[in-house]
Amino acid sequence: MTRVIGILSGKGGVGKTTTVANLGTALASYYKKKVIIVDCNITTSHLSLYLGMYYSPVTLNQVLTGKSKIHEAIYDYHVPNLKVIPASLSLKDLRGVDVSRLSRVIKKLSEDADIVLLDGAPGMGREAMATMRASNEVLFISTPFVPSTMDIIKCHQVALEMNTKPLGIMLNMVGKERYELSVQEVEQLSELNVISTVPMDKNVLRSLALKTPVVSFDPESPASRAFLELAGKLIGEKYVPETFLSRIARFFGFGRTRA
Ligand SMILES: Nc1ncnc2c1ncn2[C@@H]1O[C@H](COP(=O)(O)OP(=O)(O)OP(=O)(O)O)[C@@H](O)[C@H]1O
Ligand SMILES: [Mg+2]
């Protein structure tokens, strides 16, 4: 059965789109899963910008206005097994969008992917709630600070009310500063498990400038390793970091293809 995982947060700018782009790439390229990533943040869509897709003739917007079918809005990305459903970057394409159609539309992808990742809007507005409703499971993204963690508490309650299974928290942009909340503090506050910590890593910003997910741009960077490990955890597979020997083996065509 296709898993539909919503990537959501209470607070904006905590790394949802970055996570969707990187988990999608990691699951498709490293773990060989068929993946579709969907930009459900209709009003402030960014996913296509992160992937260098500036124009798509049909987007999720047209699907949610009833003008197009979901399969017309699926695009190949240059990573094998990974497909993208972008939202429009144009203000005029917001007219007539009905987010209450999202669940129905996403269900139609069940034949097309092993995993569908939904990039949500922040907070608890209509778009975010429609994304939660369309998901079977939800991964919350937070930073190690009180405001973003507190907002997750409300989102968690809503997820339980909607019968959407919470997978836990991915704590992003983690540094080693004493003023940051620890994993234990985040878990105590939120009553959720922190299933991954992704460090603050300048390579994420470098990769953004090149419109390439960091797991492709620099698979050995600290953030990439964390994303690759989390992707494995989500599907019950263990991420084995490359060693010098495995890199040589890959060079000669043995072993796993990296992201
Ligand atoms: N681990 C990281 N290290 C460094 N920078 C990061 C990291 N994760 C995300 N960023 C940067 O933080 C910024 C916000 O990330 P992103 O757009 O993914 O957040 P978002 O939650 O999707 O935001 P919004 O709520 O607006 O949709 C981006 O510039 C991104 O490159
Ligand atoms: Mg975003």
mmCIF file of C-alpha atoms and ligand atoms in Angstrom:
data_model
loop_
_atom_site.group_PDB
_atom_site.id
_atom_site.type_symbol
_atom_site.label_atom_id
_atom_site.label_comp_id
_atom_site.label_asym_id
_atom_site.label_seq_id
_atom_site.Cartn_x
_atom_site.Cartn_y
_atom_site.Cartn_z
ATOM 1 C CA MET A 1 0.000 0.000 0.000
ATOM 2 C CA THR A 2 1.217 3.478 -0.808
ATOM 3 C CA ARG A 3 2.290 5.441 2.229
ATOM 4 C CA VAL A 4 1.271 9.088 2.245
ATOM 5 C CA ILE A 5 3.466 11.017 4.658
ATOM 6 C CA GLY A 6 2.685 14.656 5.427
ATOM 7 C CA ILE A 7 5.645 16.831 6.385
ATOM 8 C CA LEU A 8 4.252 19.499 8.679
ATOM 9 C CA SER A 9 5.234 22.043 11.286
ATOM 10 C CA GLY A 10 3.579 24.556 13.544
ATOM 11 C CA LYS A 11 6.049 27.283 12.712
ATOM 12 C CA GLY A 12 7.218 28.377 9.274
ATOM 13 C CA GLY A 13 10.751 28.230 7.927
ATOM 14 C CA VAL A 14 11.842 25.212 9.962
ATOM 15 C CA GLY A 15 12.828 23.057 6.975
ATOM 16 C CA LYS A 16 9.743 21.203 5.647
ATOM 17 C CA THR A 17 10.448 21.806 1.965
ATOM 18 C CA THR A 18 14.132 21.006 2.437
ATOM 19 C CA THR A 19 13.117 17.748 4.138
ATOM 20 C CA VAL A 20 10.655 16.772 1.408
ATOM 21 C CA ALA A 21 13.217 17.405 -1.347
ATOM 22 C CA ASN A 22 15.927 15.471 0.482
ATOM 23 C CA LEU A 23 13.875 12.562 1.822
ATOM 24 C CA GLY A 24 12.300 12.200 -1.619
ATOM 25 C CA THR A 25 15.702 12.093 -3.296
ATOM 26 C CA ALA A 26 17.163 9.759 -0.671
ATOM 27 C CA LEU A 27 14.249 7.304 -0.798
ATOM 28 C CA ALA A 28 14.227 7.254 -4.606
ATOM 29 C CA SER A 29 17.890 7.182 -5.344
ATOM 30 C CA TYR A 30 19.497 5.459 -2.376
ATOM 31 C CA TYR A 31 16.689 3.108 -1.314
ATOM 32 C CA LYS A 32 15.195 2.636 -4.812
ATOM 33 C CA LYS A 33 11.626 3.426 -3.774
ATOM 34 C CA LYS A 34 9.097 4.932 -6.182
ATOM 35 C CA VAL A 35 8.431 8.355 -4.713
ATOM 36 C CA ILE A 36 6.205 11.304 -5.562
ATOM 37 C CA ILE A 37 6.738 14.613 -3.761
ATOM 38 C CA VAL A 38 3.841 17.037 -3.775
ATOM 39 C CA ASP A 39 3.852 20.750 -3.034
ATOM 40 C CA CYS A 40 0.749 21.203 -0.876
ATOM 41 C CA ASN A 41 1.845 24.646 0.295
ATOM 42 C CA ILE A 42 -0.274 26.261 -2.386
ATOM 43 C CA THR A 43 -0.173 29.907 -1.303
ATOM 44 C CA THR A 44 3.583 30.061 -0.711
ATOM 45 C CA SER A 45 4.864 27.216 -2.836
ATOM 46 C CA HIS A 46 8.623 26.659 -2.849
ATOM 47 C CA LEU A 47 9.266 23.007 -3.704
ATOM 48 C CA SER A 48 9.688 23.587 -7.441
ATOM 49 C CA LEU A 49 12.072 26.476 -6.714
ATOM 50 C CA TYR A 50 14.218 24.161 -4.594
ATOM 51 C CA LEU A 51 14.398 21.758 -7.546
ATOM 52 C CA GLY A 52 14.960 24.339 -10.281
ATOM 53 C CA MET A 53 11.541 23.724 -11.882
ATOM 54 C CA TYR A 54 10.419 27.240 -12.673
ATOM 55 C CA TYR A 55 7.592 26.524 -15.082
ATOM 56 C CA SER A 56 5.191 23.615 -15.206
ATOM 57 C CA PRO A 57 2.225 23.875 -17.575
ATOM 58 C CA VAL A 58 -0.100 21.954 -15.213
ATOM 59 C CA THR A 59 0.245 22.223 -11.439
ATOM 60 C CA LEU A 60 -1.620 21.060 -8.341
ATOM 61 C CA ASN A 61 -3.514 24.362 -8.529
ATOM 62 C CA GLN A 62 -5.265 23.368 -11.773
ATOM 63 C CA VAL A 63 -6.048 19.965 -10.260
ATOM 64 C CA LEU A 64 -7.609 21.583 -7.185
ATOM 65 C CA THR A 65 -9.719 23.894 -9.326
ATOM 66 C CA GLY A 66 -11.027 20.831 -11.175
ATOM 67 C CA LYS A 67 -9.532 21.880 -14.530
ATOM 68 C CA SER A 68 -6.933 19.086 -14.776
ATOM 69 C CA LYS A 69 -6.370 15.533 -13.609
ATOM 70 C CA ILE A 70 -3.673 14.755 -11.025
ATOM 71 C CA HIS A 71 -1.768 12.569 -13.503
ATOM 72 C CA GLU A 72 -1.359 15.560 -15.819
ATOM 73 C CA ALA A 73 0.537 17.368 -13.035
ATOM 74 C CA ILE A 74 3.185 14.688 -12.411
ATOM 75 C CA TYR A 75 6.691 15.503 -13.670
ATOM 76 C CA ASP A 76 9.836 13.415 -13.869
ATOM 77 C CA TYR A 77 12.787 14.775 -11.941
ATOM 78 C CA HIS A 78 16.292 13.895 -13.065
ATOM 79 C CA VAL A 79 16.630 11.481 -10.116
ATOM 80 C CA PRO A 80 15.301 8.053 -11.264
ATOM 81 C CA ASN A 81 12.164 6.903 -9.357
ATOM 82 C CA LEU A 82 11.404 10.441 -8.171
ATOM 83 C CA LYS A 83 8.467 12.424 -9.506
ATOM 84 C CA VAL A 84 7.217 15.863 -8.551
ATOM 85 C CA ILE A 85 3.805 17.482 -8.411
ATOM 86 C CA PRO A 86 4.481 21.215 -8.187
ATOM 87 C CA ALA A 87 2.156 24.016 -7.111
ATOM 88 C CA SER A 88 1.939 27.138 -9.205
ATOM 89 C CA LEU A 89 4.229 30.077 -8.496
ATOM 90 C CA SER A 90 1.683 32.500 -9.922
ATOM 91 C CA LEU A 91 -0.762 34.467 -7.770
ATOM 92 C CA LYS A 92 -3.526 34.272 -10.370
ATOM 93 C CA ASP A 93 -3.534 30.456 -10.127
ATOM 94 C CA LEU A 94 -4.841 30.673 -6.555
ATOM 95 C CA ARG A 95 -8.250 31.649 -7.851
ATOM 96 C CA GLY A 96 -10.736 28.812 -7.565
ATOM 97 C CA VAL A 97 -8.395 26.448 -5.710
ATOM 98 C CA ASP A 98 -10.384 24.185 -3.390
ATOM 99 C CA VAL A 99 -8.033 22.505 -0.922
ATOM 100 C CA SER A 100 -10.810 20.285 0.368
ATOM 101 C CA ARG A 101 -10.264 18.246 -2.840
ATOM 102 C CA LEU A 102 -6.705 17.374 -1.785
ATOM 103 C CA SER A 103 -7.444 14.062 -0.017
ATOM 104 C CA ARG A 104 -9.460 12.727 -2.955
ATOM 105 C CA VAL A 105 -6.790 13.796 -5.426
ATOM 106 C CA ILE A 106 -3.884 12.296 -3.454
ATOM 107 C CA LYS A 107 -5.729 8.957 -3.127
ATOM 108 C CA LYS A 108 -5.566 8.681 -6.930
ATOM 109 C CA LEU A 109 -1.766 8.311 -6.687
ATOM 110 C CA SER A 110 -2.019 4.934 -4.982
ATOM 111 C CA GLU A 111 -0.950 2.993 -8.099
ATOM 112 C CA ASP A 112 1.947 5.294 -8.914
ATOM 113 C CA ALA A 113 4.294 5.282 -5.925
ATOM 114 C CA ASP A 114 5.510 3.400 -2.874
ATOM 115 C CA ILE A 115 5.698 6.651 -0.918
ATOM 116 C CA VAL A 116 4.064 10.031 -1.431
ATOM 117 C CA LEU A 117 5.547 12.928 0.548
ATOM 118 C CA LEU A 118 3.375 16.006 1.047
ATOM 119 C CA ASP A 119 5.104 19.346 1.654
ATOM 120 C CA GLY A 120 2.707 21.217 3.916
ATOM 121 C CA ALA A 121 2.072 24.835 4.727
ATOM 122 C CA PRO A 122 3.113 25.893 8.244
ATOM 123 C CA GLY A 123 0.616 26.266 11.064
ATOM 124 C CA MET A 124 -2.937 25.067 11.282
ATOM 125 C CA GLY A 125 -4.662 26.926 8.473
ATOM 126 C CA ARG A 126 -6.841 25.306 5.805
ATOM 127 C CA GLU A 127 -3.933 24.210 3.602
ATOM 128 C CA ALA A 128 -2.020 22.575 6.435
ATOM 129 C CA MET A 129 -5.168 20.838 7.694
ATOM 130 C CA ALA A 130 -6.006 19.584 4.202
ATOM 131 C CA THR A 131 -2.467 18.167 3.986
ATOM 132 C CA MET A 132 -2.840 16.462 7.359
ATOM 133 C CA ARG A 133 -6.187 14.998 6.250
ATOM 134 C CA ALA A 134 -4.680 13.698 3.005
ATOM 135 C CA SER A 135 -1.849 11.943 4.899
ATOM 136 C CA ASN A 136 -1.869 8.520 6.563
ATOM 137 C CA GLU A 137 1.198 9.473 8.576
ATOM 138 C CA VAL A 138 2.781 12.738 9.611
ATOM 139 C CA LEU A 139 6.369 13.735 10.319
ATOM 140 C CA PHE A 140 6.678 16.939 12.302
ATOM 141 C CA ILE A 141 9.592 19.273 11.692
ATOM 142 C CA SER A 142 10.817 21.520 14.461
ATOM 143 C CA THR A 143 13.898 23.464 15.461
ATOM 144 C CA PRO A 144 15.415 23.115 18.949
ATOM 145 C CA PHE A 145 13.568 26.123 20.333
ATOM 146 C CA VAL A 146 10.466 26.571 22.475
ATOM 147 C CA PRO A 147 8.131 28.304 19.952
ATOM 148 C CA SER A 148 8.431 25.719 17.162
ATOM 149 C CA THR A 149 8.219 22.860 19.664
ATOM 150 C CA MET A 150 5.137 24.304 21.392
ATOM 151 C CA ASP A 151 3.368 24.665 18.040
ATOM 152 C CA ILE A 152 3.948 20.969 17.338
ATOM 153 C CA ILE A 153 1.865 20.098 20.423
ATOM 154 C CA LYS A 154 -1.278 21.522 18.817
ATOM 155 C CA CYS A 155 -0.529 19.918 15.449
ATOM 156 C CA HIS A 156 -0.026 16.580 17.208
ATOM 157 C CA GLN A 157 -3.443 16.851 18.870
ATOM 158 C CA VAL A 158 -5.083 17.581 15.520
ATOM 159 C CA ALA A 159 -3.270 14.634 13.902
ATOM 160 C CA LEU A 160 -4.666 12.310 16.569
ATOM 161 C CA GLU A 161 -8.176 13.709 16.059
ATOM 162 C CA MET A 162 -7.845 13.065 12.321
ATOM 163 C CA ASN A 163 -6.469 9.538 12.837
ATOM 164 C CA THR A 164 -3.223 10.497 11.096
ATOM 165 C CA LYS A 165 -0.381 8.501 12.603
ATOM 166 C CA PRO A 166 2.373 10.700 14.074
ATOM 167 C CA LEU A 167 5.830 9.355 13.178
ATOM 168 C CA GLY A 168 7.596 11.763 15.519
ATOM 169 C CA ILE A 169 9.694 14.867 15.207
ATOM 170 C CA MET A 170 12.654 15.624 12.969
ATOM 171 C CA LEU A 171 14.635 18.231 14.823
ATOM 172 C CA ASN A 172 16.292 20.440 12.234
ATOM 173 C CA MET A 173 19.072 23.032 12.196
ATOM 174 C CA VAL A 174 20.525 21.636 15.381
ATOM 175 C CA GLY A 175 23.724 23.276 16.583
ATOM 176 C CA LYS A 176 25.703 22.717 19.703
ATOM 177 C CA GLU A 177 24.594 25.892 21.415
ATOM 178 C CA ARG A 178 23.744 25.792 25.092
ATOM 179 C CA TYR A 179 20.633 27.886 24.538
ATOM 180 C CA GLU A 180 19.089 25.180 22.314
ATOM 181 C CA LEU A 181 16.577 22.698 23.703
ATOM 182 C CA SER A 182 17.978 19.188 24.079
ATOM 183 C CA VAL A 183 16.321 16.194 22.442
ATOM 184 C CA GLN A 184 15.012 15.129 25.857
ATOM 185 C CA GLU A 185 13.485 18.556 26.486
ATOM 186 C CA VAL A 186 11.776 18.558 23.092
ATOM 187 C CA GLU A 187 10.417 15.076 23.759
ATOM 188 C CA GLN A 188 9.162 16.047 27.212
ATOM 189 C CA LEU A 189 7.471 19.188 25.918
ATOM 190 C CA SER A 190 5.895 17.626 22.847
ATOM 191 C CA GLU A 191 5.225 14.085 24.111
ATOM 192 C CA LEU A 192 6.576 12.844 20.786
ATOM 193 C CA ASN A 193 9.787 10.996 19.957
ATOM 194 C CA VAL A 194 12.540 12.837 18.179
ATOM 195 C CA ILE A 195 13.319 10.310 15.456
ATOM 196 C CA SER A 196 16.047 12.337 13.778
ATOM 197 C CA THR A 197 18.261 15.338 14.360
ATOM 198 C CA VAL A 198 19.572 17.184 11.322
ATOM 199 C CA PRO A 199 22.422 19.578 12.000
ATOM 200 C CA MET A 200 22.649 23.164 10.898
ATOM 201 C CA ASP A 201 24.770 22.722 7.791
ATOM 202 C CA LYS A 202 25.881 25.395 5.331
ATOM 203 C CA ASN A 203 25.862 22.771 2.576
ATOM 204 C CA VAL A 204 22.055 22.897 2.703
ATOM 205 C CA LEU A 205 22.192 26.571 1.758
ATOM 206 C CA ARG A 206 24.865 25.933 -0.886
ATOM 207 C CA SER A 207 22.726 23.195 -2.408
ATOM 208 C CA LEU A 208 19.707 25.506 -2.383
ATOM 209 C CA ALA A 209 21.642 28.062 -4.417
ATOM 210 C CA LEU A 210 22.315 25.292 -6.957
ATOM 211 C CA LYS A 211 18.683 24.112 -6.824
ATOM 212 C CA THR A 212 19.810 20.590 -5.930
ATOM 213 C CA PRO A 213 18.893 18.618 -2.789
ATOM 214 C CA VAL A 214 21.894 18.411 -0.478
ATOM 215 C CA VAL A 215 21.844 14.583 -0.546
ATOM 216 C CA SER A 216 22.704 14.837 -4.252
ATOM 217 C CA PHE A 217 24.957 17.882 -3.991
ATOM 218 C CA ASP A 218 27.130 16.520 -1.176
ATOM 219 C CA PRO A 219 26.018 13.094 0.102
ATOM 220 C CA GLU A 220 28.774 13.071 2.710
ATOM 221 C CA SER A 221 27.766 16.353 4.365
ATOM 222 C CA PRO A 222 26.427 16.138 7.927
ATOM 223 C CA ALA A 223 22.879 17.111 6.921
ATOM 224 C CA SER A 224 22.886 14.618 4.020
ATOM 225 C CA ARG A 225 23.927 11.768 6.283
ATOM 226 C CA ALA A 226 21.092 12.654 8.656
ATOM 227 C CA PHE A 227 18.538 12.781 5.814
ATOM 228 C CA LEU A 228 19.784 9.462 4.388
ATOM 229 C CA GLU A 229 19.588 7.868 7.819
ATOM 230 C CA LEU A 230 16.082 9.215 8.432
ATOM 231 C CA ALA A 231 14.905 8.009 5.010
ATOM 232 C CA GLY A 232 16.136 4.514 5.937
ATOM 233 C CA LYS A 233 14.447 4.684 9.325
ATOM 234 C CA LEU A 234 11.115 5.580 7.708
ATOM 235 C CA ILE A 235 11.162 2.370 5.654
ATOM 236 C CA GLY A 236 12.860 0.135 8.221
ATOM 237 C CA GLU A 237 16.218 -0.018 6.439
ATOM 238 C CA LYS A 238 19.578 0.802 7.889
ATOM 239 C CA TYR A 239 21.685 3.509 6.312
ATOM 240 C CA VAL A 240 25.268 2.362 5.963
ATOM 241 C CA PRO A 241 27.556 5.369 5.463
ATOM 242 C CA GLU A 242 30.099 4.956 2.698
ATOM 243 C CA THR A 243 33.568 3.893 3.656
ATOM 244 C CA PHE A 244 36.690 4.311 1.573
ATOM 245 C CA LEU A 245 36.424 0.692 0.410
ATOM 246 C CA SER A 246 32.726 0.896 -0.496
ATOM 247 C CA ARG A 247 33.473 4.065 -2.489
ATOM 248 C CA ILE A 248 36.089 2.205 -4.485
ATOM 249 C CA ALA A 249 33.660 -0.702 -4.990
ATOM 250 C CA ARG A 250 31.043 1.737 -6.288
ATOM 251 C CA PHE A 251 33.619 3.283 -8.604
ATOM 252 C CA PHE A 252 34.086 -0.152 -10.203
ATOM 253 C CA GLY A 253 30.340 -0.671 -10.479
ATOM 254 C CA PHE A 254 29.678 -2.776 -7.374
ATOM 255 C CA GLY A 255 27.419 -1.949 -4.451
ATOM 256 C CA ARG A 256 24.755 0.682 -4.082
ATOM 257 C CA THR A 257 24.290 3.772 -6.231
ATOM 258 C CA ARG A 258 24.424 6.863 -4.072
ATOM 259 C CA ALA A 259 22.007 9.771 -4.106
HETATM 260 N N1 LIG B 1 19.706 21.704 8.248
HETATM 261 C C1 LIG B 1 19.775 22.911 7.711
HETATM 262 N N2 LIG B 1 20.935 23.637 7.767
HETATM 263 C C2 LIG B 1 21.005 24.877 7.232
HETATM 264 N N3 LIG B 1 19.971 25.498 6.614
HETATM 265 C C3 LIG B 1 18.793 24.837 6.528
HETATM 266 C C4 LIG B 1 18.631 23.516 7.060
HETATM 267 N N4 LIG B 1 17.358 23.117 6.810
HETATM 268 C C5 LIG B 1 16.772 24.124 6.152
HETATM 269 N N5 LIG B 1 17.614 25.162 5.976
HETATM 270 C C6 LIG B 1 17.331 26.441 5.310
HETATM 271 O O1 LIG B 1 16.295 27.073 6.045
HETATM 272 C C7 LIG B 1 15.448 27.811 5.173
HETATM 273 C C8 LIG B 1 14.009 27.387 5.377
HETATM 274 O O2 LIG B 1 13.870 26.047 4.951
HETATM 275 P P1 LIG B 1 12.527 25.527 4.230
HETATM 276 O O3 LIG B 1 12.116 26.433 3.141
HETATM 277 O O4 LIG B 1 12.753 24.106 3.906
HETATM 278 O O5 LIG B 1 11.514 25.676 5.443
HETATM 279 P P2 LIG B 1 9.925 25.453 5.401
HETATM 280 O O6 LIG B 1 9.540 24.887 6.720
HETATM 281 O O7 LIG B 1 9.547 24.672 4.199
HETATM 282 O O8 LIG B 1 9.414 26.943 5.253
HETATM 283 P P3 LIG B 1 7.864 27.412 4.987
HETATM 284 O O9 LIG B 1 7.159 27.232 6.296
HETATM 285 O O10 LIG B 1 8.003 28.828 4.578
HETATM 286 O O11 LIG B 1 7.310 26.517 3.926
HETATM 287 C C9 LIG B 1 15.975 27.556 3.747
HETATM 288 O O12 LIG B 1 16.820 28.621 3.378
HETATM 289 C C10 LIG B 1 16.778 26.280 3.901
HETATM 290 O O13 LIG B 1 17.823 26.175 2.956
HETATM 291 MG MG MG B 2 8.169 25.166 2.696
#
